[in-house]
Amino acid sequence: MRLLRFRHGDRIATGVTDTGDDTVRVLAGTFFEDPLPTGEELPLDELHLLAPVLPSKLVCVGKNYAAHAAEFGMTVPDEPLLFLKPSTAVIGPSDPITLLPISRRVDYEGELAVVIGRLAKHVRAEDAYRVILGYTCA
């Protein structure tokens, strides 16, 4: 199952689709509030896909695998190296990436993003799956 945020005409909504399916089942509400199916289905090719979530911030982990750390002449740190990105860094799959004129060096890499679905604090490793809403490419 794939969770989607999309624009259809003037409306922004959420929905679900399955791999290989060409329709989206529209949901009432957001993914974070136990959405209910509306019974409405829309053709996927009529929708403009938006960023899957609108986070307040992005918490990122740097140098979290050996090859990437080696690019910087470093090893993987003993403790996670955390940094933040603004919520505006999240865009839809077909939205353009805007580079400011001041940009001199732009780096890119494929990342896996974990979407946390509810407030979580001091979660034990074995319970982490309980707060994960899903995954997306970043």
PDB file of C-alpha atoms in Angstrom:
ATOM      1  CA  MET A   1       0.000   0.000   0.000  1.00  0.00           C
ATOM      2  CA  ARG A   2       1.222   3.492  -0.853  1.00  0.00           C
ATOM      3  CA  LEU A   3       0.044   6.578   0.996  1.00  0.00           C
ATOM      4  CA  LEU A   4      -0.357   9.716  -1.129  1.00  0.00           C
ATOM      5  CA  ARG A   5      -1.036  13.415  -0.754  1.00  0.00           C
ATOM      6  CA  PHE A   6      -2.298  14.952  -3.948  1.00  0.00           C
ATOM      7  CA  ARG A   7      -3.982  17.885  -5.623  1.00  0.00           C
ATOM      8  CA  HIS A   8      -7.068  17.222  -7.725  1.00  0.00           C
ATOM      9  CA  GLY A   9      -8.417  20.456  -9.156  1.00  0.00           C
ATOM     10  CA  ASP A  10      -8.613  22.909  -6.251  1.00  0.00           C
ATOM     11  CA  ARG A  11      -8.683  20.190  -3.602  1.00  0.00           C
ATOM     12  CA  ILE A  12      -5.754  18.746  -1.641  1.00  0.00           C
ATOM     13  CA  ALA A  13      -6.444  15.309  -0.213  1.00  0.00           C
ATOM     14  CA  THR A  14      -4.899  12.065   0.952  1.00  0.00           C
ATOM     15  CA  GLY A  15      -5.366   8.615  -0.460  1.00  0.00           C
ATOM     16  CA  VAL A  16      -3.997   5.117  -0.831  1.00  0.00           C
ATOM     17  CA  THR A  17      -3.080   3.022  -3.819  1.00  0.00           C
ATOM     18  CA  ASP A  18      -1.444  -0.324  -4.369  1.00  0.00           C
ATOM     19  CA  THR A  19       1.633  -1.015  -6.499  1.00  0.00           C
ATOM     20  CA  GLY A  20       0.549  -1.332 -10.123  1.00  0.00           C
ATOM     21  CA  ASP A  21      -2.916   0.123  -9.456  1.00  0.00           C
ATOM     22  CA  ASP A  22      -3.962   3.125 -11.549  1.00  0.00           C
ATOM     23  CA  THR A  23      -6.579   4.432  -9.120  1.00  0.00           C
ATOM     24  CA  VAL A  24      -6.344   6.143  -5.739  1.00  0.00           C
ATOM     25  CA  ARG A  25      -8.835   5.519  -2.961  1.00  0.00           C
ATOM     26  CA  VAL A  26      -9.535   8.899  -1.336  1.00  0.00           C
ATOM     27  CA  LEU A  27      -9.366   9.198   2.450  1.00  0.00           C
ATOM     28  CA  ALA A  28     -11.070  11.666   4.786  1.00  0.00           C
ATOM     29  CA  GLY A  29      -8.505  13.287   7.077  1.00  0.00           C
ATOM     30  CA  THR A  30      -4.758  12.927   7.214  1.00  0.00           C
ATOM     31  CA  PHE A  31      -2.539   9.914   7.792  1.00  0.00           C
ATOM     32  CA  PHE A  32      -1.959  11.082  11.355  1.00  0.00           C
ATOM     33  CA  GLU A  33      -5.591  11.036  12.471  1.00  0.00           C
ATOM     34  CA  ASP A  34      -6.875   7.562  11.544  1.00  0.00           C
ATOM     35  CA  PRO A  35      -8.258   8.494   8.112  1.00  0.00           C
ATOM     36  CA  LEU A  36     -11.423   6.840   6.867  1.00  0.00           C
ATOM     37  CA  PRO A  37     -12.144   5.747   3.280  1.00  0.00           C
ATOM     38  CA  THR A  38     -14.628   8.028   1.520  1.00  0.00           C
ATOM     39  CA  GLY A  39     -15.553   5.479  -1.135  1.00  0.00           C
ATOM     40  CA  GLU A  40     -14.333   7.879  -3.836  1.00  0.00           C
ATOM     41  CA  GLU A  41     -11.725   6.632  -6.319  1.00  0.00           C
ATOM     42  CA  LEU A  42      -9.728   8.848  -8.672  1.00  0.00           C
ATOM     43  CA  PRO A  43      -7.495   7.995 -11.639  1.00  0.00           C
ATOM     44  CA  LEU A  44      -3.852   8.321 -10.587  1.00  0.00           C
ATOM     45  CA  ASP A  45      -2.900  10.048 -13.855  1.00  0.00           C
ATOM     46  CA  GLU A  46      -5.324  12.921 -13.090  1.00  0.00           C
ATOM     47  CA  LEU A  47      -3.612  13.770  -9.802  1.00  0.00           C
ATOM     48  CA  HIS A  48      -0.662  16.031  -9.047  1.00  0.00           C
ATOM     49  CA  LEU A  49       1.305  14.206  -6.362  1.00  0.00           C
ATOM     50  CA  LEU A  50       2.468  16.394  -3.490  1.00  0.00           C
ATOM     51  CA  ALA A  51       5.049  15.886  -0.760  1.00  0.00           C
ATOM     52  CA  PRO A  52       3.865  12.852   1.215  1.00  0.00           C
ATOM     53  CA  VAL A  53       3.957  14.724   4.530  1.00  0.00           C
ATOM     54  CA  LEU A  54       4.291  18.295   5.795  1.00  0.00           C
ATOM     55  CA  PRO A  55       6.725  17.920   8.681  1.00  0.00           C
ATOM     56  CA  SER A  56       7.526  20.700  11.116  1.00  0.00           C
ATOM     57  CA  LYS A  57      11.202  19.774  10.700  1.00  0.00           C
ATOM     58  CA  LEU A  58      13.441  17.053   9.344  1.00  0.00           C
ATOM     59  CA  VAL A  59      15.791  15.309  11.748  1.00  0.00           C
ATOM     60  CA  CYS A  60      18.658  13.783   9.779  1.00  0.00           C
ATOM     61  CA  VAL A  61      21.517  11.444  10.656  1.00  0.00           C
ATOM     62  CA  GLY A  62      24.882  12.236   9.109  1.00  0.00           C
ATOM     63  CA  LYS A  63      27.768   9.926   8.274  1.00  0.00           C
ATOM     64  CA  ASN A  64      25.663   6.927   9.193  1.00  0.00           C
ATOM     65  CA  TYR A  65      27.361   4.422   6.908  1.00  0.00           C
ATOM     66  CA  ALA A  66      30.997   3.640   6.288  1.00  0.00           C
ATOM     67  CA  ALA A  67      31.261   4.564   2.587  1.00  0.00           C
ATOM     68  CA  HIS A  68      29.736   8.005   3.119  1.00  0.00           C
ATOM     69  CA  ALA A  69      31.915   8.716   6.153  1.00  0.00           C
ATOM     70  CA  ALA A  70      34.980   7.644   4.134  1.00  0.00           C
ATOM     71  CA  GLU A  71      34.149  10.307   1.500  1.00  0.00           C
ATOM     72  CA  PHE A  72      34.934  12.851   4.212  1.00  0.00           C
ATOM     73  CA  GLY A  73      37.996  10.973   5.478  1.00  0.00           C
ATOM     74  CA  MET A  74      36.125   9.928   8.619  1.00  0.00           C
ATOM     75  CA  THR A  75      34.728   6.808  10.224  1.00  0.00           C
ATOM     76  CA  VAL A  76      31.147   6.237  11.332  1.00  0.00           C
ATOM     77  CA  PRO A  77      30.758   8.116  14.645  1.00  0.00           C
ATOM     78  CA  ASP A  78      30.073   6.132  17.827  1.00  0.00           C
ATOM     79  CA  GLU A  79      27.018   8.310  18.482  1.00  0.00           C
ATOM     80  CA  PRO A  80      24.591   9.481  15.766  1.00  0.00           C
ATOM     81  CA  LEU A  81      25.461  12.835  14.198  1.00  0.00           C
ATOM     82  CA  LEU A  82      22.095  14.629  14.044  1.00  0.00           C
ATOM     83  CA  PHE A  83      21.257  17.751  12.075  1.00  0.00           C
ATOM     84  CA  LEU A  84      18.054  19.518  11.039  1.00  0.00           C
ATOM     85  CA  LYS A  85      16.662  20.563   7.686  1.00  0.00           C
ATOM     86  CA  PRO A  86      13.739  22.939   7.158  1.00  0.00           C
ATOM     87  CA  SER A  87      10.306  21.595   6.287  1.00  0.00           C
ATOM     88  CA  THR A  88      10.584  23.367   2.923  1.00  0.00           C
ATOM     89  CA  ALA A  89      13.175  20.751   1.914  1.00  0.00           C
ATOM     90  CA  VAL A  90      10.294  18.303   1.356  1.00  0.00           C
ATOM     91  CA  ILE A  91       8.739  18.503  -2.122  1.00  0.00           C
ATOM     92  CA  GLY A  92       6.573  16.322  -4.332  1.00  0.00           C
ATOM     93  CA  PRO A  93       8.012  13.726  -6.713  1.00  0.00           C
ATOM     94  CA  SER A  94       7.638  15.907  -9.818  1.00  0.00           C
ATOM     95  CA  ASP A  95       8.268  19.306  -8.216  1.00  0.00           C
ATOM     96  CA  PRO A  96      11.399  21.171  -9.322  1.00  0.00           C
ATOM     97  CA  ILE A  97      14.326  21.576  -6.952  1.00  0.00           C
ATOM     98  CA  THR A  98      14.928  25.297  -6.608  1.00  0.00           C
ATOM     99  CA  LEU A  99      18.540  26.402  -6.351  1.00  0.00           C
ATOM    100  CA  LEU A 100      19.251  29.878  -5.068  1.00  0.00           C
ATOM    101  CA  PRO A 101      21.619  32.056  -7.123  1.00  0.00           C
ATOM    102  CA  ILE A 102      24.050  31.982  -4.193  1.00  0.00           C
ATOM    103  CA  SER A 103      24.337  28.175  -4.495  1.00  0.00           C
ATOM    104  CA  ARG A 104      27.888  27.177  -5.387  1.00  0.00           C
ATOM    105  CA  ARG A 105      28.071  23.512  -4.487  1.00  0.00           C
ATOM    106  CA  VAL A 106      24.992  21.327  -4.462  1.00  0.00           C
ATOM    107  CA  ASP A 107      25.288  17.776  -3.207  1.00  0.00           C
ATOM    108  CA  TYR A 108      22.749  15.012  -3.612  1.00  0.00           C
ATOM    109  CA  GLU A 109      22.291  11.421  -2.585  1.00  0.00           C
ATOM    110  CA  GLY A 110      19.443   8.971  -2.245  1.00  0.00           C
ATOM    111  CA  GLU A 111      18.139   8.523   1.279  1.00  0.00           C
ATOM    112  CA  LEU A 112      15.515   6.479   3.043  1.00  0.00           C
ATOM    113  CA  ALA A 113      13.216   8.577   5.227  1.00  0.00           C
ATOM    114  CA  VAL A 114      11.291   7.143   8.148  1.00  0.00           C
ATOM    115  CA  VAL A 115       7.991   8.955   8.746  1.00  0.00           C
ATOM    116  CA  ILE A 116       7.067   9.025  12.424  1.00  0.00           C
ATOM    117  CA  GLY A 117       3.295   8.863  12.760  1.00  0.00           C
ATOM    118  CA  ARG A 118       2.748  10.053  16.313  1.00  0.00           C
ATOM    119  CA  LEU A 119       4.426  11.817  19.195  1.00  0.00           C
ATOM    120  CA  ALA A 120       7.221   9.631  20.525  1.00  0.00           C
ATOM    121  CA  LYS A 121       9.639  10.051  23.399  1.00  0.00           C
ATOM    122  CA  HIS A 122      12.077   7.585  24.975  1.00  0.00           C
ATOM    123  CA  VAL A 123      10.878   4.744  22.723  1.00  0.00           C
ATOM    124  CA  ARG A 124      12.636   1.412  23.250  1.00  0.00           C
ATOM    125  CA  ALA A 125      14.251  -0.048  20.122  1.00  0.00           C
ATOM    126  CA  GLU A 126      11.936  -3.073  20.181  1.00  0.00           C
ATOM    127  CA  ASP A 127       8.877  -0.758  20.231  1.00  0.00           C
ATOM    128  CA  ALA A 128      10.033   1.658  17.506  1.00  0.00           C
ATOM    129  CA  TYR A 129       7.824   0.054  14.843  1.00  0.00           C
ATOM    130  CA  ARG A 130       4.760   1.201  16.807  1.00  0.00           C
ATOM    131  CA  VAL A 131       5.399   4.883  16.022  1.00  0.00           C
ATOM    132  CA  ILE A 132       6.446   4.476  12.369  1.00  0.00           C
ATOM    133  CA  LEU A 133       3.806   5.573   9.872  1.00  0.00           C
ATOM    134  CA  GLY A 134       5.819   4.590   6.825  1.00  0.00           C
ATOM    135  CA  TYR A 135       8.879   5.129   4.677  1.00  0.00           C
ATOM    136  CA  THR A 136       9.635   7.316   1.689  1.00  0.00           C
ATOM    137  CA  CYS A 137      12.570   8.289  -0.498  1.00  0.00           C
ATOM    138  CA  ALA A 138      14.377  11.464   0.451  1.00  0.00           C
TER     139      ALA A 138
END
